[in-house]
PDB file of C-alpha atoms in Angstrom:
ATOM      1  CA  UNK A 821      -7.880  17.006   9.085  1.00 45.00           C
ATOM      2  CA  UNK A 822      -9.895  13.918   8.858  1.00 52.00           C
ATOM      3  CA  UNK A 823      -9.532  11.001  11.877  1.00 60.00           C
ATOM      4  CA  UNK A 824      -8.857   7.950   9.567  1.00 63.00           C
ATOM      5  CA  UNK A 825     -11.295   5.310  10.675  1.00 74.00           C
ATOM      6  CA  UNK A 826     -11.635   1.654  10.360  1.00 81.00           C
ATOM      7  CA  UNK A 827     -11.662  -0.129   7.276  1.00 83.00           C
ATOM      8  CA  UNK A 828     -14.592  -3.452   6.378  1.00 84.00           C
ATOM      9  CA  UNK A 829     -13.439  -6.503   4.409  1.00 85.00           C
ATOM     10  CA  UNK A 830     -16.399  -7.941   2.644  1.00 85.00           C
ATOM     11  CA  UNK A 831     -14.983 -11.598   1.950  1.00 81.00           C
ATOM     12  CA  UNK A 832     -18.076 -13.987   1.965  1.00 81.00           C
ATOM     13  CA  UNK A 833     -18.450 -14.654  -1.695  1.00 80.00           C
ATOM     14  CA  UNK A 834     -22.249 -14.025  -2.721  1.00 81.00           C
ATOM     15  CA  UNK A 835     -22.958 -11.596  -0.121  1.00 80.00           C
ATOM     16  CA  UNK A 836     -24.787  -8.045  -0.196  1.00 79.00           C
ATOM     17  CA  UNK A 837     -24.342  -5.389   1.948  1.00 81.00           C
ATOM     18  CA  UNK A 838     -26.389  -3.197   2.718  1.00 79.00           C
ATOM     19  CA  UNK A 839     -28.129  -0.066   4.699  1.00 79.00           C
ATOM     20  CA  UNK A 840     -30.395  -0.425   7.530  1.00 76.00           C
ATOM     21  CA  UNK A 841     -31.714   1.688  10.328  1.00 68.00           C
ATOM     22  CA  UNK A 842     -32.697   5.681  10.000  1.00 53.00           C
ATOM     23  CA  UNK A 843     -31.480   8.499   8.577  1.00 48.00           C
ATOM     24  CA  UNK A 844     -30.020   9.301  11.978  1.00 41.00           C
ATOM     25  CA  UNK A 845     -28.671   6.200  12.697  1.00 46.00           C
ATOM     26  CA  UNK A 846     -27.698   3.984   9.912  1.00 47.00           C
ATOM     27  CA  UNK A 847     -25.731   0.951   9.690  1.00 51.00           C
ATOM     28  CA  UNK A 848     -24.226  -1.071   7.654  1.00 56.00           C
ATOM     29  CA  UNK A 849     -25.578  -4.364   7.141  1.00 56.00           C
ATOM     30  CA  UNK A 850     -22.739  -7.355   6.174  1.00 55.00           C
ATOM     31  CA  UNK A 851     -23.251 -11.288   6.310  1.00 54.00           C
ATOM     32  CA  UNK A 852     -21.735 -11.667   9.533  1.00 61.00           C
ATOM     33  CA  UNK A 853     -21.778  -8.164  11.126  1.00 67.00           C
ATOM     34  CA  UNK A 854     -23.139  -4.588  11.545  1.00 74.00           C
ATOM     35  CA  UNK A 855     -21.459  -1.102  11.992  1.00 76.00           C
ATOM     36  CA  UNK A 856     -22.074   1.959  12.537  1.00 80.00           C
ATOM     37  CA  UNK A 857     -20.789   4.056   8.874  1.00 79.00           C
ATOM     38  CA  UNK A 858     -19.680   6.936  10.983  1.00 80.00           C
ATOM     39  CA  UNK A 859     -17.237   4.477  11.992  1.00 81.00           C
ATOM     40  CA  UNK A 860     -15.933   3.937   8.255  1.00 84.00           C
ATOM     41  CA  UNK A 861     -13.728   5.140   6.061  1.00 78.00           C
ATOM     42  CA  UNK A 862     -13.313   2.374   3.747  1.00 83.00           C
ATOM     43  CA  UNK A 863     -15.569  -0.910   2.653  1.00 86.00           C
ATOM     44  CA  UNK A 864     -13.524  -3.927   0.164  1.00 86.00           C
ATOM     45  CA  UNK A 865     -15.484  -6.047  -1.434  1.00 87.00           C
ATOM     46  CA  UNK A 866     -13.896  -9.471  -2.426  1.00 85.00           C
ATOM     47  CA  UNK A 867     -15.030 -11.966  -5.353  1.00 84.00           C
ATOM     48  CA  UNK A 868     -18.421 -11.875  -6.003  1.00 84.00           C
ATOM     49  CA  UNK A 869     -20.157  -9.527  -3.516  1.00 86.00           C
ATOM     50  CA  UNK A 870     -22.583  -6.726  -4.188  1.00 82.00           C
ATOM     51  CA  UNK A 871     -23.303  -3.517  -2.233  1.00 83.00           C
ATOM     52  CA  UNK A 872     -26.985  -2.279  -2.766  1.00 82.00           C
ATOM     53  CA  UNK A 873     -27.621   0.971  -4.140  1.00 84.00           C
ATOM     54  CA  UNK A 874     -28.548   2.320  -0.684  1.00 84.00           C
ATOM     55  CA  UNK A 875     -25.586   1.484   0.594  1.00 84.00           C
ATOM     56  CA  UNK A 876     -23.686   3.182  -2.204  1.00 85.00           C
ATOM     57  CA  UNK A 877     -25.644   6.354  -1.504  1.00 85.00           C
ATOM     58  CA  UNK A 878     -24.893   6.197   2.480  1.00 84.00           C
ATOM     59  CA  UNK A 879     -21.673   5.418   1.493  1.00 85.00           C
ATOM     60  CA  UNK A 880     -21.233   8.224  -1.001  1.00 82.00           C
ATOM     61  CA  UNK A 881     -22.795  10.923   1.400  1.00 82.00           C
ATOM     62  CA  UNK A 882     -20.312   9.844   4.304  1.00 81.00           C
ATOM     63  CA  UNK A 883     -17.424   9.872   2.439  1.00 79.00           C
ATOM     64  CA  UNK A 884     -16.981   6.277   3.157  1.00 84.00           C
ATOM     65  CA  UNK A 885     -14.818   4.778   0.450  1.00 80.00           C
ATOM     66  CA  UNK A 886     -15.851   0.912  -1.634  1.00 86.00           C
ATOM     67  CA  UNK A 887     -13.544  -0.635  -3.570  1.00 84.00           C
ATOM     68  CA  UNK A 888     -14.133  -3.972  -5.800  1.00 86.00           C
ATOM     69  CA  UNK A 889     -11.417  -6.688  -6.085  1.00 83.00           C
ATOM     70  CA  UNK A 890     -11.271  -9.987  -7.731  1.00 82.00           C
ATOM     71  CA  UNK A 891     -11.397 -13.021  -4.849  1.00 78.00           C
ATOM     72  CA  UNK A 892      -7.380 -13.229  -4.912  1.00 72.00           C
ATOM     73  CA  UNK A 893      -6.922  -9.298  -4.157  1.00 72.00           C
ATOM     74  CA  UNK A 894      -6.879  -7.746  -8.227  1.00 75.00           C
ATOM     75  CA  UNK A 895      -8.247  -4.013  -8.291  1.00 76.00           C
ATOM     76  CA  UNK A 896     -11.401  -3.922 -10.529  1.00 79.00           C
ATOM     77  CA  UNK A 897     -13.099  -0.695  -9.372  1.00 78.00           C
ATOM     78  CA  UNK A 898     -14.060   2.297  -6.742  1.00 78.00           C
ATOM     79  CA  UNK A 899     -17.220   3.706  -5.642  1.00 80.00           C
ATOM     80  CA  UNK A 900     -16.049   7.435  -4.420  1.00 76.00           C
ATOM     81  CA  UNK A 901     -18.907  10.746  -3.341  1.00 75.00           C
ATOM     82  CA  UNK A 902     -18.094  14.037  -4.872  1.00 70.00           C
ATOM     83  CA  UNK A 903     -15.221  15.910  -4.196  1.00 66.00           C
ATOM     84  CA  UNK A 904     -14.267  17.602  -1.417  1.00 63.00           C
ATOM     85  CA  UNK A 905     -11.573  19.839  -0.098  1.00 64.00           C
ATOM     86  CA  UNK A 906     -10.170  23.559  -1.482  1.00 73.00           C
ATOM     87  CA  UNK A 907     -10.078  23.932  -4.946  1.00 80.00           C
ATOM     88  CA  UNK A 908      -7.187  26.341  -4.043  1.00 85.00           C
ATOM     89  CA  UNK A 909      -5.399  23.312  -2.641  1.00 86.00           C
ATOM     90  CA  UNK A 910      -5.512  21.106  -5.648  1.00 88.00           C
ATOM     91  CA  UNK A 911      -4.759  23.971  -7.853  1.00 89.00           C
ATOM     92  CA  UNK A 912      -2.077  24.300  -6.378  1.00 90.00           C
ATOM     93  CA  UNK A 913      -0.700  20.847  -6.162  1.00 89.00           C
ATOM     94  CA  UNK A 914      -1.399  21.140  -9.894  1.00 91.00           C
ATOM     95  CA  UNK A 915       1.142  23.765  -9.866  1.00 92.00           C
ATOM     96  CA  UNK A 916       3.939  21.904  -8.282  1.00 91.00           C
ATOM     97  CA  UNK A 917       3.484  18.982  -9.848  1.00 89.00           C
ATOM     98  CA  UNK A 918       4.432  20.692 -13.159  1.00 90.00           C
ATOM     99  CA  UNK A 919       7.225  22.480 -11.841  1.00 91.00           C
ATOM    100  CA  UNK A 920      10.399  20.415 -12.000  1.00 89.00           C
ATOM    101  CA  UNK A 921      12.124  22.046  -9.067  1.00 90.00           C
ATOM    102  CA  UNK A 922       9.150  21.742  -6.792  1.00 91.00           C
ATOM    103  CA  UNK A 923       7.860  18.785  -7.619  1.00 90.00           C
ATOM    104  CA  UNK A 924      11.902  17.012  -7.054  1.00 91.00           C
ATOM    105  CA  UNK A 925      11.623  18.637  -3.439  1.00 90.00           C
ATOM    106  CA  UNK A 926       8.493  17.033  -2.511  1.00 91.00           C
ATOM    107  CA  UNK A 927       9.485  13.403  -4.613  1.00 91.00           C
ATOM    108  CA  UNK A 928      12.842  13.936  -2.458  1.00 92.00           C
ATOM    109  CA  UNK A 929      10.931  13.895   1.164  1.00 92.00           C
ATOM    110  CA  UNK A 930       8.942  10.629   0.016  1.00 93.00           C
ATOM    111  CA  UNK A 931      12.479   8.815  -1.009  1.00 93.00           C
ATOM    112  CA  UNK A 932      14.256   9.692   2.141  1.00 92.00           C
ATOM    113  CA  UNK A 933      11.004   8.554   4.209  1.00 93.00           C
ATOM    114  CA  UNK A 934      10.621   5.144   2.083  1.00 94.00           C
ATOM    115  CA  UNK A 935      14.893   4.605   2.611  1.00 94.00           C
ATOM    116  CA  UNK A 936      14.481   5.427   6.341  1.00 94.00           C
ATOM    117  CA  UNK A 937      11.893   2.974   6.536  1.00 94.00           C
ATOM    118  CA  UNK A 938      13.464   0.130   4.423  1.00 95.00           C
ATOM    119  CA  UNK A 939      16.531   0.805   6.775  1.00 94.00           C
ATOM    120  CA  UNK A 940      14.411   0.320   9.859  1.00 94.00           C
ATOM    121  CA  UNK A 941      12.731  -3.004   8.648  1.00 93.00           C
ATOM    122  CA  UNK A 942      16.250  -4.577   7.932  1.00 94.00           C
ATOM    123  CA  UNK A 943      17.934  -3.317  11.292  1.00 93.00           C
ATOM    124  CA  UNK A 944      15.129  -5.139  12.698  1.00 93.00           C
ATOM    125  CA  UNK A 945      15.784  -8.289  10.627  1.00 91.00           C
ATOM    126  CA  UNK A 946      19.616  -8.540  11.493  1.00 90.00           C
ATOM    127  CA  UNK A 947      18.437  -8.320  15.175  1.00 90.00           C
ATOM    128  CA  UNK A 948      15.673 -11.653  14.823  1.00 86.00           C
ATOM    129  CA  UNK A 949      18.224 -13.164  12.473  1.00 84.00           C
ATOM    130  CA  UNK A 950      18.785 -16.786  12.833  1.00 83.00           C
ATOM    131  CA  UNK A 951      22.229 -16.430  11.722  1.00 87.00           C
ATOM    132  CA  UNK A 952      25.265 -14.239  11.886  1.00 88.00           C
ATOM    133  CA  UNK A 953      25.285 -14.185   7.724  1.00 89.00           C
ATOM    134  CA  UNK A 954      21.925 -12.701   7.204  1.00 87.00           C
ATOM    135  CA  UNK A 955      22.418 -10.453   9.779  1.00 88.00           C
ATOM    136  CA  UNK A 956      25.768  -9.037   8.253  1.00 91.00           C
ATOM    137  CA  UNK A 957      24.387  -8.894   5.015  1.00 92.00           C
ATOM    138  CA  UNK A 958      21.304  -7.000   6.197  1.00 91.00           C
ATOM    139  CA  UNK A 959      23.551  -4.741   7.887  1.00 94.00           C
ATOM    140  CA  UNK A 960      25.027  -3.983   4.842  1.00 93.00           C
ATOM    141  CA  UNK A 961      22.771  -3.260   2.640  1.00 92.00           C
ATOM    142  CA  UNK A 962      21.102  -1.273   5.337  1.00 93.00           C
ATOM    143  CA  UNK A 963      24.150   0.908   5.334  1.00 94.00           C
ATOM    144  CA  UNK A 964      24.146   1.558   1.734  1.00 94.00           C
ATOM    145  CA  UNK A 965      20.564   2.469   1.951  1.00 93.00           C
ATOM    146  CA  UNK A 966      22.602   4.999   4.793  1.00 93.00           C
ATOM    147  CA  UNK A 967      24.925   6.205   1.846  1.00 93.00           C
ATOM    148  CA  UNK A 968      21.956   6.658  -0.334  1.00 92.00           C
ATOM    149  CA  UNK A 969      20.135   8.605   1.858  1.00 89.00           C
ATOM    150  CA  UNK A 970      22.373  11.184   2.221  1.00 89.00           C
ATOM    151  CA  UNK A 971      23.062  11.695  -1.041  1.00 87.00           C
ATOM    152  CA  UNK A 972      19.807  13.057  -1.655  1.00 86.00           C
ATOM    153  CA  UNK A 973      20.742  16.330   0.210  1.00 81.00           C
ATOM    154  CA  UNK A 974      21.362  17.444  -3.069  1.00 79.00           C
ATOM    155  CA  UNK A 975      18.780  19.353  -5.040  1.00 78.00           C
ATOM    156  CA  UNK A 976      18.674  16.484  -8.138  1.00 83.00           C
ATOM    157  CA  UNK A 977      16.450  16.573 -11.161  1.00 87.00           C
ATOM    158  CA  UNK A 978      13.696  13.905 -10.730  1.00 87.00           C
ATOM    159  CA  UNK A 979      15.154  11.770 -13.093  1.00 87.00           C
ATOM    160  CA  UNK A 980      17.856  11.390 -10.621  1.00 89.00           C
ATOM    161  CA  UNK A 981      15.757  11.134  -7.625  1.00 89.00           C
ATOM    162  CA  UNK A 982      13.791   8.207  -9.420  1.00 91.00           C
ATOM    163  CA  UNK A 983      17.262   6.572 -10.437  1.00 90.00           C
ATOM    164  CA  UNK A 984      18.882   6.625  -6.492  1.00 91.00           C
ATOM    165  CA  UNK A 985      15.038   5.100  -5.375  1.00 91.00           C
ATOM    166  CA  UNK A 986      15.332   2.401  -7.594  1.00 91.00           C
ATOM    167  CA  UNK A 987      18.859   1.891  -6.625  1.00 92.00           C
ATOM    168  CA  UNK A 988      17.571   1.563  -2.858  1.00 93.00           C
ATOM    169  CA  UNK A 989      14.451  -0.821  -3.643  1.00 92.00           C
ATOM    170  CA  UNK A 990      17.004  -3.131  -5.883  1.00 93.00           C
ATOM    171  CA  UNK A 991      19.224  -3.363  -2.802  1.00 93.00           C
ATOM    172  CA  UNK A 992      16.391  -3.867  -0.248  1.00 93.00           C
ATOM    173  CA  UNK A 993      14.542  -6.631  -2.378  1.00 92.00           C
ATOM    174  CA  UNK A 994      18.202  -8.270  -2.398  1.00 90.00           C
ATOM    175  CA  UNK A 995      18.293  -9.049   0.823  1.00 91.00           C
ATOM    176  CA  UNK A 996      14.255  -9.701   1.903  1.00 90.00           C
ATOM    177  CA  UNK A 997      14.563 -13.436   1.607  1.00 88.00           C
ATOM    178  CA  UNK A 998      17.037 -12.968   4.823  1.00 88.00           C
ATOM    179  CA  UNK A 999      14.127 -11.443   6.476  1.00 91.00           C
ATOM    180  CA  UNK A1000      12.299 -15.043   6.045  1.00 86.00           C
ATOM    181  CA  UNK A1001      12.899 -17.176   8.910  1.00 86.00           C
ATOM    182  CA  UNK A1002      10.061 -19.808   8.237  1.00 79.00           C
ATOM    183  CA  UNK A1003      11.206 -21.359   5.089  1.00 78.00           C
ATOM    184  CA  UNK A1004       8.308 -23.731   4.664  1.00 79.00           C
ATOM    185  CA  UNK A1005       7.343 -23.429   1.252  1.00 80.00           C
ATOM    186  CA  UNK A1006       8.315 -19.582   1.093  1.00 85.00           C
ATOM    187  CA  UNK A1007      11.372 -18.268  -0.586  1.00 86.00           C
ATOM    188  CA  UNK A1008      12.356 -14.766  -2.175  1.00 85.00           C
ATOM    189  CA  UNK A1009      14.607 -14.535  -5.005  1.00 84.00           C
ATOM    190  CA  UNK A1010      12.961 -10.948  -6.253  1.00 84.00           C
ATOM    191  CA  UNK A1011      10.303  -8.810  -7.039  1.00 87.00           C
ATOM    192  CA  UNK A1012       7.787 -10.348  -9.683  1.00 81.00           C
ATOM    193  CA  UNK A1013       4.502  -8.517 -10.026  1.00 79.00           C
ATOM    194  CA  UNK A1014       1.642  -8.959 -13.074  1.00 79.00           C
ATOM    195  CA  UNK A1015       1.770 -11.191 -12.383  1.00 84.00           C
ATOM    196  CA  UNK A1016       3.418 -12.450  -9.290  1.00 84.00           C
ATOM    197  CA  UNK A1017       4.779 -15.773  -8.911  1.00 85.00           C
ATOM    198  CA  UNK A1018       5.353 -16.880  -5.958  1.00 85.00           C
ATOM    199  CA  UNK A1019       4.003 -16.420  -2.678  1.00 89.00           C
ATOM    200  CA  UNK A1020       6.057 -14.365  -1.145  1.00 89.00           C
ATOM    201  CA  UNK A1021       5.603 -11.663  -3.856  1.00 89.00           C
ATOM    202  CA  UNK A1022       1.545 -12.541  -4.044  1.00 90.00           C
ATOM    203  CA  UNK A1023       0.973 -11.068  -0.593  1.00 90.00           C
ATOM    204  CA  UNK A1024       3.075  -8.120  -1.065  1.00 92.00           C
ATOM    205  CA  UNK A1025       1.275  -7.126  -4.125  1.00 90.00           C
ATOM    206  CA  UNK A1026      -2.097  -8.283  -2.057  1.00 88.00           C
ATOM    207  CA  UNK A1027      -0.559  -5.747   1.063  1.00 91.00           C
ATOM    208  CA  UNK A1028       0.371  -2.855  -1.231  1.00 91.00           C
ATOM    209  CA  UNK A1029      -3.178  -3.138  -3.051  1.00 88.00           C
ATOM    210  CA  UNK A1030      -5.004  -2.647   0.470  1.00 87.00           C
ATOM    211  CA  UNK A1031      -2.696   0.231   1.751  1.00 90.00           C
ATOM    212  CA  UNK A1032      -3.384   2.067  -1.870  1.00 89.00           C
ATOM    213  CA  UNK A1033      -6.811   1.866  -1.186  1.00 84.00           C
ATOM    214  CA  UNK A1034      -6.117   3.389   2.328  1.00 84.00           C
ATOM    215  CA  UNK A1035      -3.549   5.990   1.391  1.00 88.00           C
ATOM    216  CA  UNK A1036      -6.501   7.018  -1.893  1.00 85.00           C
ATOM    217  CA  UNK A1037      -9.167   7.605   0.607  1.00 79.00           C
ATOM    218  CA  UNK A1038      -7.145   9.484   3.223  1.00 81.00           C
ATOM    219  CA  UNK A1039      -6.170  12.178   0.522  1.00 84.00           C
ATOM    220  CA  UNK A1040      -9.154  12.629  -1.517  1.00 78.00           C
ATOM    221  CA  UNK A1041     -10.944  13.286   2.547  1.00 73.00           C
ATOM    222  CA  UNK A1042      -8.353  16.341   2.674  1.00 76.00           C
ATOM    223  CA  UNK A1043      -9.318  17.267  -0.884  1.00 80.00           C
ATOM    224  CA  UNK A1044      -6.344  16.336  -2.892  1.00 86.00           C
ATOM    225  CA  UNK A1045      -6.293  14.742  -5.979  1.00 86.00           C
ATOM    226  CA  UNK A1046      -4.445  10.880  -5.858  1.00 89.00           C
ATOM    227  CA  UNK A1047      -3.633  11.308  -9.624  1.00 88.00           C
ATOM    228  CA  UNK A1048      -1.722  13.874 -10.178  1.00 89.00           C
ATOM    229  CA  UNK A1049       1.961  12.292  -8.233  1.00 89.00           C
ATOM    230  CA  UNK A1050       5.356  13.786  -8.081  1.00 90.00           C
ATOM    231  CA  UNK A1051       7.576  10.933  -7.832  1.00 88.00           C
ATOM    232  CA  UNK A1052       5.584   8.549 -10.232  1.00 87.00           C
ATOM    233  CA  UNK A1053       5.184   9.555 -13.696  1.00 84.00           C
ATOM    234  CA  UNK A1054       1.218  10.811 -14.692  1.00 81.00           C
ATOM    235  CA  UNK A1055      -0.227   7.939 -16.446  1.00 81.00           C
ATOM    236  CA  UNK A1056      -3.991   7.576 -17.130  1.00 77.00           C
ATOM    237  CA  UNK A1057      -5.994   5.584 -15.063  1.00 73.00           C
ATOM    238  CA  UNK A1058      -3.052   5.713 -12.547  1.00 80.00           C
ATOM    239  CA  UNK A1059      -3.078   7.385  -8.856  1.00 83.00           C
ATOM    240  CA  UNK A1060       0.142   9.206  -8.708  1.00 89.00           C
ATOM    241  CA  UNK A1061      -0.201  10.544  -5.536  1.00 92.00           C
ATOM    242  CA  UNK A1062      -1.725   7.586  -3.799  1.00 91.00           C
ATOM    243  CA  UNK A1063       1.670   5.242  -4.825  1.00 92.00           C
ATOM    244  CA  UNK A1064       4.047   8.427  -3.877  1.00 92.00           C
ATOM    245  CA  UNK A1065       2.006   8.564  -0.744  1.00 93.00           C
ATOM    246  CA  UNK A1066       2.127   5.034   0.219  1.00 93.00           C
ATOM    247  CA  UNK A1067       5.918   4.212  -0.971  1.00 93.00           C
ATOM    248  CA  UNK A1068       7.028   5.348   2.455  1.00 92.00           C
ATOM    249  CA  UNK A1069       4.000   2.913   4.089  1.00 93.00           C
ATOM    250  CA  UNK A1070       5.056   0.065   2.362  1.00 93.00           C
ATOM    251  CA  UNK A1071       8.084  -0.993   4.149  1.00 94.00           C
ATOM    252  CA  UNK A1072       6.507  -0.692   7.587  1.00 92.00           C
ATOM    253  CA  UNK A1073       3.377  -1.514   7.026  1.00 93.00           C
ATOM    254  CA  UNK A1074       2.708  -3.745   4.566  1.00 94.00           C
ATOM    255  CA  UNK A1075       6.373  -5.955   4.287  1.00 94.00           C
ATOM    256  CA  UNK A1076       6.235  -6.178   8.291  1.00 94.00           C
ATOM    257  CA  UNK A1077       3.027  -7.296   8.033  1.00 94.00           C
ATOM    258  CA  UNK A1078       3.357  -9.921   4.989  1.00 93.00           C
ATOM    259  CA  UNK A1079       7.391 -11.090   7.182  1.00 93.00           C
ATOM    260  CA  UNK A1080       4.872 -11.618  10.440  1.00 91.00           C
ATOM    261  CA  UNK A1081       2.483 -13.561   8.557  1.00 91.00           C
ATOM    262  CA  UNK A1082       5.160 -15.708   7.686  1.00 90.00           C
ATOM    263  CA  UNK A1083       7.417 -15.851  10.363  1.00 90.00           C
ATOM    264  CA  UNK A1084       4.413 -16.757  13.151  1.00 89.00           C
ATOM    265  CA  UNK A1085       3.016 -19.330  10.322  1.00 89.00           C
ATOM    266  CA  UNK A1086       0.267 -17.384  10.405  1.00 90.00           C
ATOM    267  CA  UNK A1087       0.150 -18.519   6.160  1.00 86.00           C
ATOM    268  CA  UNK A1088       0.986 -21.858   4.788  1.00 87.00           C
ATOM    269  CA  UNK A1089       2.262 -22.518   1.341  1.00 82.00           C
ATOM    270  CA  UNK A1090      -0.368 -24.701   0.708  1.00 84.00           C
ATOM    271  CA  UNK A1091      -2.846 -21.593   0.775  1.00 82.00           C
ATOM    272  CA  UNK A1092      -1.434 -20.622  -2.788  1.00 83.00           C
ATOM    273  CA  UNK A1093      -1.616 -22.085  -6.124  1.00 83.00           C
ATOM    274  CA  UNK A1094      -0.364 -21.586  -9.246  1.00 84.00           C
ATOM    275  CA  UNK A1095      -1.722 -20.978 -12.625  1.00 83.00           C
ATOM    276  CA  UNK A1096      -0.792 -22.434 -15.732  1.00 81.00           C
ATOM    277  CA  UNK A1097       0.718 -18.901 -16.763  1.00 81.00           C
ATOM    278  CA  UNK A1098       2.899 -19.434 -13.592  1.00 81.00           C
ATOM    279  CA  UNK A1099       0.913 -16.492 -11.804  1.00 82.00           C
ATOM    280  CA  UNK A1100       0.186 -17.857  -7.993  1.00 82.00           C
ATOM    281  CA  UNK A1101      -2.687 -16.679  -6.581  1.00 82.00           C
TER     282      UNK A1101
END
């Protein structure tokens, strides 16, 4: 299996990228750095920044991943090599994928990782709690997430399986504005997304955007396809596998990163704006 490697943010608006050095030793070329591609798995480009056509082809030959977003963190495009990996193996996840039975076993493993995770970020709150409320109510809800858990021992129909994770996200989303303890400017009252509007929900959708583009690489490097999902429904245009694959990432990852951000003051409120649809960016 692949070592996953580093990933480059490209953020300096009007800069170009590119390839220098030999065959045998090339780099890649930013504003305000160099490195090494072997070193690489991934390069995002922010705003309005533009990777030469060397660069693509370096990129491209060492399986080093770019992706294009708009300044505030929107997906707009990738830049991927050919395919690699078993055909076998993505037959084969082809197969499962449109076998009910099989395909609820393997959406069942990702919903009883993403629960044990939510579980594990809220025991974690009611410890740092600044009060004995939020603490008891994240103690709660982080035994129902418990309850939910192991009532996927059952072999359910996906339908079900979707139902009981939706059922745990409700209840973990209920409680996240406990997990804020800086409240300077930064409240949660729930999930908004397309757009989001507030804060809070603009760097979660900014977090989950970045570990996508992490989780996509990772399994196209071991030759599976990030389309075809078991737990998300096939939609064009839409990487299945990459949101199963990073539902039971998010919690740990990518919400413990956006609550540190916050917590430390690490962000300020006056970082975001809002639009006159009501979308903060």
């Amino acid at each position: 299996m692949r070592q996953l490697l580093n990933t480059l943010f490209v953020t300096t608006d009007g800069s170009t990228p590119r390839k220098t050095g030999t065959r045998s030793k090339s780099r890649l070329a930013a504003t305000h750095a160099r490195a090494p591609i072997h070193t690489l798995q991934g390069i995002v480009c922010f705003g309005r920044v533009s990777c030469s056509p060397h660069l693509m082809a370096l990129c491209a030959e060492n399986d080093v991943h770019i992706s294009f977003l708009t300044v505030h963190g929107r997906f707009l495009a990738r830049v991927v090599g050919k395919a690699h990996g078993n055909v076998l193996l993505r037959k084969e996840q082809y197969r499962r994928s449109a076998v009910p039975d099989e395909a609820a076993g393997v959406a069942r493993s990702i919903v009883l990782g993403k629960i044990f995770n939510c579980r594990a970020v809220l025991l974690r709150g009611a410890r740092e709690a600044d009060d004995e409320m939020s603490a008891s109510r994240l103690r709660d809800v982080s035994t129902k997430l418990k309850l939910i858990s192991k009532s996927l021992v059952r072999p359910d129909p996906l339908d079900a399986l979707r139902g009981r994770e939706g059922e745990a996200a409700r209840a973990y989303f209920g409680v996240f504005d406990d997990l804020i303890l800086s409240r300077d400017g930064f409240r949660f009252v729930g999930r908004s997304r397309r757009p989001p509007l507030d804060p809070v929900n603009t760097m979660l959708s900014f977090a989950y955007t970045l570990l996508v583009h992490d989780v996509t690489a990772a399994l196209e490097s071991v030759g599976l396809d990030p389309a075809v999902g078991f737990l998300h429904r096939d939609r064009p245009g839409r990487g299945g596998l990459a949101l199963d694959m990073a539902e039971e990432f998010r919690p740990v990852i990518a919400d413990r990163l956006v609550l540190s951000l916050i917590n430390r003051r690490q962000v300020k409120a006056s970082g975001f704006e809002k639009t006159v649809t009501g979308a903060v960016t």
